[in-house]
Short mmCIF file of C-alpha atoms and ligand atoms in Angstrom, two decimals:
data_model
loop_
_atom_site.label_atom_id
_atom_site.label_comp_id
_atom_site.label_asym_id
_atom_site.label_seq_id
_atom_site.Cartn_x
_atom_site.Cartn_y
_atom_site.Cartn_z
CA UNK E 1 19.67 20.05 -10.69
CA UNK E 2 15.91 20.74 -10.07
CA UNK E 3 14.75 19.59 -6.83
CA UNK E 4 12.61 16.45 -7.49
CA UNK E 5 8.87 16.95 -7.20
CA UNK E 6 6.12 15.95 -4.60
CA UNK E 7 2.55 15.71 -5.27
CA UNK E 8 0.73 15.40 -1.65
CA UNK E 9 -3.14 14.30 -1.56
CA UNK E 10 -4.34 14.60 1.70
CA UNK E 11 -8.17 13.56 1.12
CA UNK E 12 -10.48 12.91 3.75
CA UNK E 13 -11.05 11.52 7.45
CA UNK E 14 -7.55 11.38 9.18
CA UNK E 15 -5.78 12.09 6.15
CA UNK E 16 -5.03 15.65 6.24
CA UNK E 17 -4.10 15.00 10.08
CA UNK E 18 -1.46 12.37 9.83
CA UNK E 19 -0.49 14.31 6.37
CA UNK E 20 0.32 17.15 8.05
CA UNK E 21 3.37 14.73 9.75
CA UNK E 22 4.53 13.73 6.74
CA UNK E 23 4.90 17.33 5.55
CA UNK E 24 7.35 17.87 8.97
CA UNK E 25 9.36 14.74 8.00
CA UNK E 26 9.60 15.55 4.42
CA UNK E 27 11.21 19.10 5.57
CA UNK E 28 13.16 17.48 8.18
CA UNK E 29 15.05 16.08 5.49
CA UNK E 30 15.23 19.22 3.38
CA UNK E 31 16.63 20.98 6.58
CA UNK E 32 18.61 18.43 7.71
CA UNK E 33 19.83 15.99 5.26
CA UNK E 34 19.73 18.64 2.02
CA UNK E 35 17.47 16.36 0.19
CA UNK E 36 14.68 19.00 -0.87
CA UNK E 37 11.56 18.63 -2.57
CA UNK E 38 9.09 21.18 -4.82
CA UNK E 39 6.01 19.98 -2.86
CA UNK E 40 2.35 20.99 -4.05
CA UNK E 41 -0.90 20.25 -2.90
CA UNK E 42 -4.16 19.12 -4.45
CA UNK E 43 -7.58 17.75 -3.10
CA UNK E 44 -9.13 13.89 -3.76
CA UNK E 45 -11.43 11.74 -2.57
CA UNK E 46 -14.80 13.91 -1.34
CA UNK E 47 -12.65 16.56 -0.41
CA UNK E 48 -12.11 17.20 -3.80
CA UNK E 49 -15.84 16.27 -4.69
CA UNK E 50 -17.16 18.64 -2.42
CA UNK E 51 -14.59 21.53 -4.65
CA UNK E 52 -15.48 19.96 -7.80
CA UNK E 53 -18.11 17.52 -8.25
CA UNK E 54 -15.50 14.63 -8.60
CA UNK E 55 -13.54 13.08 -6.54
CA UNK E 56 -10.41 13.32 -8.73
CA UNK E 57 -10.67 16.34 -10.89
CA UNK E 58 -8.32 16.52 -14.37
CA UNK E 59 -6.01 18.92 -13.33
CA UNK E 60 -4.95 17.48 -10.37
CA UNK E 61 -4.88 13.97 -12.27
CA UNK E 62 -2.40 15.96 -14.98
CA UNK E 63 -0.42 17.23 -12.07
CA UNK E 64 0.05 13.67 -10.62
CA UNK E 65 1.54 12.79 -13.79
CA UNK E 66 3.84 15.12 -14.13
CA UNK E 67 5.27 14.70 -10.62
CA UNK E 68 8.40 12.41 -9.58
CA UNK E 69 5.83 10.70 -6.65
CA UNK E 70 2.56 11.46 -5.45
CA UNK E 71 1.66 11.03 -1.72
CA UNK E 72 -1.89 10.17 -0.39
CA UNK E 73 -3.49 10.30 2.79
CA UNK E 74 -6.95 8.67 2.67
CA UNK E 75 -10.04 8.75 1.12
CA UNK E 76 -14.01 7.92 1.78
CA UNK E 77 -16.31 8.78 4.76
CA UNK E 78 -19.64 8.11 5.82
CA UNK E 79 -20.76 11.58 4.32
CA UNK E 80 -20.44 10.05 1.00
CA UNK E 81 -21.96 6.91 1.16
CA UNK E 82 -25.25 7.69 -0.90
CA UNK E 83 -23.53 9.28 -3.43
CA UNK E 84 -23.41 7.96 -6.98
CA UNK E 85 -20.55 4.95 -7.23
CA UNK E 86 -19.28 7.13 -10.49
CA UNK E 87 -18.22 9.56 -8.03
CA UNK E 88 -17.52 8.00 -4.76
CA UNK E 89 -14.33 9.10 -3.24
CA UNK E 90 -12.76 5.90 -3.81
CA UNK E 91 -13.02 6.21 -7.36
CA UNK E 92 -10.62 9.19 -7.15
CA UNK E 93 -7.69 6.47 -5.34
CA UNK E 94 -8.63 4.87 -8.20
CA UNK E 95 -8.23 6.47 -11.01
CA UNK E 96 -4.93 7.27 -9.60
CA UNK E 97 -4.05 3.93 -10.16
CA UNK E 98 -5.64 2.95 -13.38
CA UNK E 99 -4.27 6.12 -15.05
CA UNK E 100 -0.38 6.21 -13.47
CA UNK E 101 -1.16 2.22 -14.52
CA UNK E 102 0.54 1.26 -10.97
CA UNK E 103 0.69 -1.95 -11.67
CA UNK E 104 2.45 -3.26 -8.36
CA UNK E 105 1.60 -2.53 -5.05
CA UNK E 106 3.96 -3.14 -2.19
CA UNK E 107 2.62 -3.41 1.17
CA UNK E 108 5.23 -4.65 3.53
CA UNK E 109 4.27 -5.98 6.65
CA UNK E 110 6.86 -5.69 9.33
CA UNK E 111 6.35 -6.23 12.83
CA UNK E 112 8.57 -3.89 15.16
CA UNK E 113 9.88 -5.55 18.73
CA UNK E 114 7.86 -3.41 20.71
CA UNK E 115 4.52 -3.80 19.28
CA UNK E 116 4.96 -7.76 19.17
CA UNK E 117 3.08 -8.07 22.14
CA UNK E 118 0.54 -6.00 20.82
CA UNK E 119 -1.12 -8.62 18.34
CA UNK E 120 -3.84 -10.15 18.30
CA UNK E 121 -1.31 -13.77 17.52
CA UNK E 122 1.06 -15.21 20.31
CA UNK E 123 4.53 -13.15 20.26
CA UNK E 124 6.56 -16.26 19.43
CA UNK E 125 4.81 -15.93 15.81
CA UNK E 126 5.31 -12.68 14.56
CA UNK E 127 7.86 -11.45 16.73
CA UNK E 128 10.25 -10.40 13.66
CA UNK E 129 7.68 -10.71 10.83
CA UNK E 130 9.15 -9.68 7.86
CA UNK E 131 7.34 -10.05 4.86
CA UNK E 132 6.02 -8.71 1.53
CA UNK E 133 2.76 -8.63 -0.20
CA UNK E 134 2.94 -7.76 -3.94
CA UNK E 135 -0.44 -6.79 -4.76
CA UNK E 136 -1.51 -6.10 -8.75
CA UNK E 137 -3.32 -3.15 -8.55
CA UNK E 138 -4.69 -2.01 -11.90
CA UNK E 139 -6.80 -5.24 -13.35
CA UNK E 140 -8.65 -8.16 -11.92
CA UNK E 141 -12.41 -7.53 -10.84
CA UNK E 142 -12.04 -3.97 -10.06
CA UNK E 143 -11.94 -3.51 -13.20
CA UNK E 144 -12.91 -6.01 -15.83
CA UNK E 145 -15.96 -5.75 -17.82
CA UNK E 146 -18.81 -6.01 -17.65
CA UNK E 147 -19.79 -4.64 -14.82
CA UNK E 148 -22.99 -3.40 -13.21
CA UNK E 149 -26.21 -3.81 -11.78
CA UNK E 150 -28.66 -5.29 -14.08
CA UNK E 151 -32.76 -5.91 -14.47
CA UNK E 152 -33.42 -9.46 -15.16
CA UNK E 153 -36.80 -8.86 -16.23
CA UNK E 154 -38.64 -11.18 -14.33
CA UNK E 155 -38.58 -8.69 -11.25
CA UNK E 156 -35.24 -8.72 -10.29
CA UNK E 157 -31.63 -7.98 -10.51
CA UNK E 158 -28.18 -9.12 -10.92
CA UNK E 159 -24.70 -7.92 -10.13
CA UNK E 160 -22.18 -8.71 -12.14
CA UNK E 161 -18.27 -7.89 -12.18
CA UNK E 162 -15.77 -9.51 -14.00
CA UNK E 163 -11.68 -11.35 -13.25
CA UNK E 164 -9.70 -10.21 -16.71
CA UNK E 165 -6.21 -11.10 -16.57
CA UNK E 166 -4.18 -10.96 -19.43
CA UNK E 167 -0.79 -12.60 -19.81
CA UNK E 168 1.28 -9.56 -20.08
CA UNK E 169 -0.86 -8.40 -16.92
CA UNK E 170 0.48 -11.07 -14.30
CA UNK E 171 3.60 -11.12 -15.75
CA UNK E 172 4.80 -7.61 -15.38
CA UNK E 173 3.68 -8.02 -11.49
CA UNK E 174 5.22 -11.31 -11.18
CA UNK E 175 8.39 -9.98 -12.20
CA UNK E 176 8.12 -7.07 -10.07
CA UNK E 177 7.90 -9.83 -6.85
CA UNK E 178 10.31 -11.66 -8.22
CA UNK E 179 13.01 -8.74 -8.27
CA UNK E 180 11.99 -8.00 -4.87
CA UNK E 181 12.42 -11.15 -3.72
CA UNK E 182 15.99 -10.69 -4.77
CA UNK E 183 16.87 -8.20 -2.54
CA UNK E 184 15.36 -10.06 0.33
CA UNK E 185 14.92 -13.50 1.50
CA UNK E 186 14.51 -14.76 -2.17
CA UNK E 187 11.20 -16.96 -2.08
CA UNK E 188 8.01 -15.74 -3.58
CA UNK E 189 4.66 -17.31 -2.51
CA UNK E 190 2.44 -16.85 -5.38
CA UNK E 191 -1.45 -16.74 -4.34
CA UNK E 192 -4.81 -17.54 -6.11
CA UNK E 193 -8.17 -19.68 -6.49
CA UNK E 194 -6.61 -22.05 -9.43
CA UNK E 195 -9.16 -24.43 -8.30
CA UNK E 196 -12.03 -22.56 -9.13
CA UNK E 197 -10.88 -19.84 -11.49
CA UNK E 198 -9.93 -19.86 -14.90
CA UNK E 199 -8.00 -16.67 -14.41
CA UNK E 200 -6.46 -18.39 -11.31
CA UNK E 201 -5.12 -21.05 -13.59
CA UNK E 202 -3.82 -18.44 -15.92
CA UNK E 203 -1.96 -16.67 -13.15
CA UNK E 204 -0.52 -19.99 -12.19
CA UNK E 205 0.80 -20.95 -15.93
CA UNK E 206 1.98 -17.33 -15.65
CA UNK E 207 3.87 -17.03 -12.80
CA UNK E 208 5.52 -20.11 -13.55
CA UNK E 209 6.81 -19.23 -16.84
CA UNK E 210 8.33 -16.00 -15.84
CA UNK E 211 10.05 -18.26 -13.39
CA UNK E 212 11.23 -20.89 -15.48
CA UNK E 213 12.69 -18.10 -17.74
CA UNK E 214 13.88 -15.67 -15.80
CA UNK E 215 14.32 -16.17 -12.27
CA UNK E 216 15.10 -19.92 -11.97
CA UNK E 217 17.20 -18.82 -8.51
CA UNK E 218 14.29 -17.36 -6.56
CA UNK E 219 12.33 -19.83 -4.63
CA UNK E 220 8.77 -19.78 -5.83
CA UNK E 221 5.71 -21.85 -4.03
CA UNK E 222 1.88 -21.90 -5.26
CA UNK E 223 -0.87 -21.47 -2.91
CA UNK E 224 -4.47 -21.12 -2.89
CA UNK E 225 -5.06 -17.56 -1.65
CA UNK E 226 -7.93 -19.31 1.30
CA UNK E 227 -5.13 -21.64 2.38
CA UNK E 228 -3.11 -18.60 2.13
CA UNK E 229 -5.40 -16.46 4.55
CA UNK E 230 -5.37 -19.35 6.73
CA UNK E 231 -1.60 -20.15 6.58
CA UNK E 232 -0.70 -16.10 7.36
CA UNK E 233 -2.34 -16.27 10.69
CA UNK E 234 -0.86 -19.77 11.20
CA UNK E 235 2.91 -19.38 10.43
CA UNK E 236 3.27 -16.06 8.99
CA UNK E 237 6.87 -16.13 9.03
CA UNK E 238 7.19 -18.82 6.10
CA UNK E 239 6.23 -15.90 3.83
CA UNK E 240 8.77 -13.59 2.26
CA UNK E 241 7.50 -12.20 -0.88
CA UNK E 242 3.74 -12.93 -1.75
CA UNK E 243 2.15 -12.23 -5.15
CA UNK E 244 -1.93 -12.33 -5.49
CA UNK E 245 -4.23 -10.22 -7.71
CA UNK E 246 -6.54 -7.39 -6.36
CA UNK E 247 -9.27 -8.83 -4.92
CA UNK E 248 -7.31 -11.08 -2.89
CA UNK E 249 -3.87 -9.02 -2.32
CA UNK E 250 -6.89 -5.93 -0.78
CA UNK E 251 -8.01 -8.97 2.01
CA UNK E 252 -4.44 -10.82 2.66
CA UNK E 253 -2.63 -7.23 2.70
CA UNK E 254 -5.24 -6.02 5.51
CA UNK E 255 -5.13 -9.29 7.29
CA UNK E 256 -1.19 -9.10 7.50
CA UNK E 257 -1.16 -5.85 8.79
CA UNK E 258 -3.31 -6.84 11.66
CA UNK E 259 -0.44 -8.96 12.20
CA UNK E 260 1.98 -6.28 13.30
CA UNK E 261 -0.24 -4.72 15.67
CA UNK E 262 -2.28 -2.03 14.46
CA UNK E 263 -3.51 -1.07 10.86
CA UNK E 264 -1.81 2.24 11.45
CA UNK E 265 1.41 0.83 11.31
CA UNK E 266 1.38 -0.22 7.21
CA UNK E 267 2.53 1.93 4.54
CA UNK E 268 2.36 1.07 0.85
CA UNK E 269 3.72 1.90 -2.45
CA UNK E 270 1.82 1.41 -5.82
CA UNK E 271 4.18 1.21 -8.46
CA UNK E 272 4.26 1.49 -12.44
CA UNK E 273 6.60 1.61 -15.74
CA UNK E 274 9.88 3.60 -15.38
CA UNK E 275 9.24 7.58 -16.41
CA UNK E 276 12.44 9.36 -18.85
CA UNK E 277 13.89 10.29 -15.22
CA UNK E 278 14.29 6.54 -14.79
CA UNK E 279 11.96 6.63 -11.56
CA UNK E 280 9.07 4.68 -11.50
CA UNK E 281 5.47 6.32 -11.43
CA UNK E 282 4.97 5.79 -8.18
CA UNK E 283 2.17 6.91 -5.30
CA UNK E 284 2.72 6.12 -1.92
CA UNK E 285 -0.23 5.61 1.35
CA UNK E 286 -0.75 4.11 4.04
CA UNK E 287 -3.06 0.90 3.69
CA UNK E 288 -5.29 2.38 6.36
CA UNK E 289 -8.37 4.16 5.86
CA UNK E 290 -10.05 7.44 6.72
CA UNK E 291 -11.10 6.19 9.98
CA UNK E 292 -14.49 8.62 10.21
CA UNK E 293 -14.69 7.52 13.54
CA UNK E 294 -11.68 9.69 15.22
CA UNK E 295 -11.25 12.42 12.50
CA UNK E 296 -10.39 15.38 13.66
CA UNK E 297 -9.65 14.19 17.22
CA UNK E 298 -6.17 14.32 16.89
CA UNK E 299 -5.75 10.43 18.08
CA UNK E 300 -4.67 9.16 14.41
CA UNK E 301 -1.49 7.24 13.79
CA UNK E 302 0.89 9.32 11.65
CA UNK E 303 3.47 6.13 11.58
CA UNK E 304 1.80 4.35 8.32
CA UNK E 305 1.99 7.37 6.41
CA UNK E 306 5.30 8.44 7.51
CA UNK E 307 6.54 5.14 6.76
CA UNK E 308 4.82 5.65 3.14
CA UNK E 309 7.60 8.98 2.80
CA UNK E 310 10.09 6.50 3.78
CA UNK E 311 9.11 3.90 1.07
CA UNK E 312 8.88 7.17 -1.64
CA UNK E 313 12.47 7.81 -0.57
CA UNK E 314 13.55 3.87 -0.96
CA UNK E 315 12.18 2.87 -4.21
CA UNK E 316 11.69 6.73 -6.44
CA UNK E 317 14.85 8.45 -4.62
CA UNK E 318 17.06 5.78 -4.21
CA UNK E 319 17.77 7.11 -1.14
CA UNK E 320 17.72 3.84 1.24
CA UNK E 321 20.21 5.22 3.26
CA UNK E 322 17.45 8.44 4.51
CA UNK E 323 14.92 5.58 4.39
CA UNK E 324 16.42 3.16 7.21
CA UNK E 325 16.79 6.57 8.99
CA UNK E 326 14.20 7.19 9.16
CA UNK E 327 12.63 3.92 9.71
CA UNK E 328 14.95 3.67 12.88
CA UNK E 329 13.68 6.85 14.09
CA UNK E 330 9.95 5.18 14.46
CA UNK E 331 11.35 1.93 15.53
CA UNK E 332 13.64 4.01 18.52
CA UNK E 333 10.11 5.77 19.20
CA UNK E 334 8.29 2.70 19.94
CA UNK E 335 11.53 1.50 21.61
CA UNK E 336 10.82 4.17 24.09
CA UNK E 337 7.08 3.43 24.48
CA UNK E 338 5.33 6.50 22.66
CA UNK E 339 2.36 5.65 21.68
CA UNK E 340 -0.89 6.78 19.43
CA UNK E 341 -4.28 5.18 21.24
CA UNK E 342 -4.74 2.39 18.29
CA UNK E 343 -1.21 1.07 20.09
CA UNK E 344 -2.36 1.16 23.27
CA UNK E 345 -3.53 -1.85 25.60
CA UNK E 346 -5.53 -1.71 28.42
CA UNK E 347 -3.48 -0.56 31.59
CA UNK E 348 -1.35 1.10 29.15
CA UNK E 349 -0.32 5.03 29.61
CA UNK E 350 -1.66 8.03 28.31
CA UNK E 351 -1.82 8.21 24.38
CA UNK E 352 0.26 10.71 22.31
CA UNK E 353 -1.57 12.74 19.88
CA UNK E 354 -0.84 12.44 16.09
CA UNK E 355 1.14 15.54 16.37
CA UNK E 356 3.27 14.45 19.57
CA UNK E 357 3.98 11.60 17.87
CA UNK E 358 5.56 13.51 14.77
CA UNK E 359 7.44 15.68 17.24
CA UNK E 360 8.80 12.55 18.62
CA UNK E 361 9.88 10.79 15.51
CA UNK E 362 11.57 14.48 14.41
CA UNK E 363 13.17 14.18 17.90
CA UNK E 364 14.16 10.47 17.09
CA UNK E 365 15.38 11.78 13.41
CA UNK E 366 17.62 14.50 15.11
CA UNK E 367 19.20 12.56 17.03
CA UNK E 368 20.23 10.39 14.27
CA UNK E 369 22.83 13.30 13.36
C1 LIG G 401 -7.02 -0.39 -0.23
C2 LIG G 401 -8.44 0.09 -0.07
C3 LIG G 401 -9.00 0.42 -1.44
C4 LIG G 401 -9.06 -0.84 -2.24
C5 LIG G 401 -10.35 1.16 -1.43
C6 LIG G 401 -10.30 2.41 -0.59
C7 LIG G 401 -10.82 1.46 -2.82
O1 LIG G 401 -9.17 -0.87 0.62
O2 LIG G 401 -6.20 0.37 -0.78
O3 LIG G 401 -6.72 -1.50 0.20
O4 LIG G 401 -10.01 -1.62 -2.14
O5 LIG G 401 -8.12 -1.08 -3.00
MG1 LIG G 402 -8.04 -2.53 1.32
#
C-alpha cells in the first residue's frame, strides 16, 4: 500500500522552527515504528505572500486537498500588518479551513503533572485538567455576510460582520462533540450568548435536538459562553467536552490553554467530512501563534506542534497506540524537567532550545522501544 501522505505548512514567525521538530518526530516513526509518510512542503501565510502575492496560493490549496492531513506551523507577523485584509496571512489559515470545510476543531487542553505548578491558577485546580473544546470552525462571524467597512454618509463609518448559523451547521459540530464525548468522560458543555443572540438560541434548540435524538446517554449542560469564561478559570475541571461557535470557541480555547501552563503546550486538530480513504480532511497546528517576538531565536516551544503530529496520528491514522507514545515521550520530558523558556519560572534553570528539546523528546521516544 502507498504510504499515506503529509502536507507540511510551515508559515511564518516560529513556525518553520518548531516545524522543523515535527519533521524529526514524523521520521522517528518512519525509522522506528515503520509507519512512513510521502511528506511535501508548501509555503502560507506571508511566507507564501512574499513568493506569490497571496498568502495561500491555488496550487498549494489543490495539494492540501489531495493529501491524507495537512500540518501547519503558524501564520501572521508584524511585517504584514498594513497589508490589505484580502491578503493578510491569516486569510491563508483560513481558507484552509473554509475550503477543506473543517468543520470541527479540537483543541484539547490537558495539563501535564509537571507544569501544574506552572499556572497562573492554584495547583489544586488544574492539577489533572482534562478537557475538550470543540470549536466550529468554518461559519459564525468569520464568515457570514455582510461584511465590511462602510461610509454612512453623514461623515462616518460603520463596521459590520455578521453570526449565520444554519441548522445543519451546529448540528454536524454538535455531533462531532457528542461522539467525542463518548470516548471520554461523556458530558458535553454546550456554550453560547442565548440571551442575547438569535443565533445563540438557534444553537441551543440545536444542540438539544441532536441530543434528544441521538445521544440521549451523553450528559449535556447549557451555558452562556461569559459564565463559561468565568466558570473555566473557576472550576475548570467540571468541563469534559465543550461545544461553542467561532468567535467564542477562538477566546475560551486560548483562555484554557493558559490553563495548562504555557500557550506552547496546545495542539489542535480542525476536522471535516470523511474523504473515499475513510479519513477525515483533517489539518493539524498548534493553537499558538507566530510569536514575532522570539523568531528565529531558537527559544520556541516545539511541544504544541509535536503534539499536533500526535493528534494527526490519533484521529487520520488511527494509530492511538504511536499517539500515547508519543505523548508519553513529552510528558517523561517534562517529568525530567527539560524545559523551553515560555516553561520556565523565575529561579528556574537554564532553558533548552527548540531543537534540544526535539532531541530530548526523540531521546524520550527511543527509549520507549
Ligand atoms: C486561532 C487563531 C486564528 C483564529 C487566527 C490566526 C486567524 O487565533 O486559530 O485561534 O482567529 O481562528
Ligand atoms: Mg485564536
Amino acid at each position: 500500500m502507498a504510504n499515506p501522505t503529509l502536507l507540511i505548512l510551515p508559515g511564518d514567525g516560529i513556525g518553520p522552527e518548531v516545524m522543523s521538530e515535527v519533521t524529526r518526530v514524523i521520521d522517528w516513526f518512519g525509522a522506528k515504528r515503520g509507519l512512513k509518510f510521502d511528506v511535501s512542503e508548501d509555503l502560507v501565510g506571508g511566507a507564501a505572500y512574499d513568493t506569490h502575492g497571496v498568502p495561500l496560493a491555488d496550487a498549494t490549496m489543490d495539494k492540501a486537498q489531495a493529501v491524507d492531513a495537512v500540518l501547519l506551523g503558524a501564520v501572521g507577523g508584524p511585517k504584514y500588518d498594513d497589508l490589505d485584509f484580502s491578503v493578510k496571512p491569516e486569510r491563508g489559515l483560513l481558507r484552509l479551513r473554509k475550503e477543506m470545510d473543517l468543520f470541527a476543531n479540537l483543541r484539547p487542553a490537558q495539563c501535564f503533572d509537571a507544569l501544574a505548578d506552572f499556572s497562573s491558577l492554584k495547583k489544586d485546580v488544574v492539577a489533572g485538567l482534562d478537557i475538550m473544546i470543540v470549536r466550529e470552525l468554518t461559519s459564525g462571524v468569520y464568515f457570514g455576510e455582510p461584511r465590511g467597512i462602510f461610509d454612512d454618509n453623514e461623515g462616518g463609518r460603520f463596521g459590520v460582520n455578521t453570526q449565520r448559523y444554519t441548522t445543519e451547521e451546529i448540528r454536524r459540530v454538535a455531533r462531532a462533540a457528542f461522539e467525542l464525548a463518548r470516548r471520554r468522560g461523556n458530558k458535553v458543555c454546550s456554550m453560547e450568548k442565548a440571551n442575547v443572540m438569535e443565533s445563540g438560541i438557534l444553537w441551543r434548540e440545536e444542540v438539544t435536538w441532536v441530543h434528544e435524538n441521538e445521544y440521549q446517554d451523553v450528559e449535556l449542560s447549557h451555558m452562556y459562553a461569559d459564565n463559561g469564561a468565568m466558570q473555566l478559570v473557576r472550576w475548570p475541571k467540571q468541563f469534559d467536552v465543550i461545544v461553542t461557535d467561532n468567535l467564542f470557541g477562538d477566546v475560551l480555547s486560548d483562555c484554557a490553554a493558559m490553563l495548562t501552563g504555557s500557550l506552547g503546550m496546545l495542539p489542535s486538530a480542525s476536522l471535516g467530512a470523511p474523504m473515499e480513504s475513510g479519513r477525515p480532511k483533517a489539518l493539524y497546528e498548534p493553537v499558538h501563534g507566530s510569536a514575532p517576538d522570539i523568531t528565529g531565536q531558537g527559544k520556541a516551544n516545539p511541544i504544541a506542534c509535536i503534539l499536533s503530529f500526535a493528534m494527526a496520528l490519533r484521529y487520520s491514522f488511527d494509530q492511538g497506540d504511536e499517539a500515547t507514545r508519543l505523548e508519553k515521550a513529552v510528558e517523561q520530558v517534562l517529568a525530567d524537567g527539560v524545559r523551553t523558556a515560555d516553561l520556565m519560572q523565575k529561579g528556574d534553570g537554564k532553558p533548552v532550545s527548540t531543537t534540544q528539546m526535539g532531541d530530548a523528546i526523540l531521546a524520550a521516544l527511543d527509549a520507549t522501544i
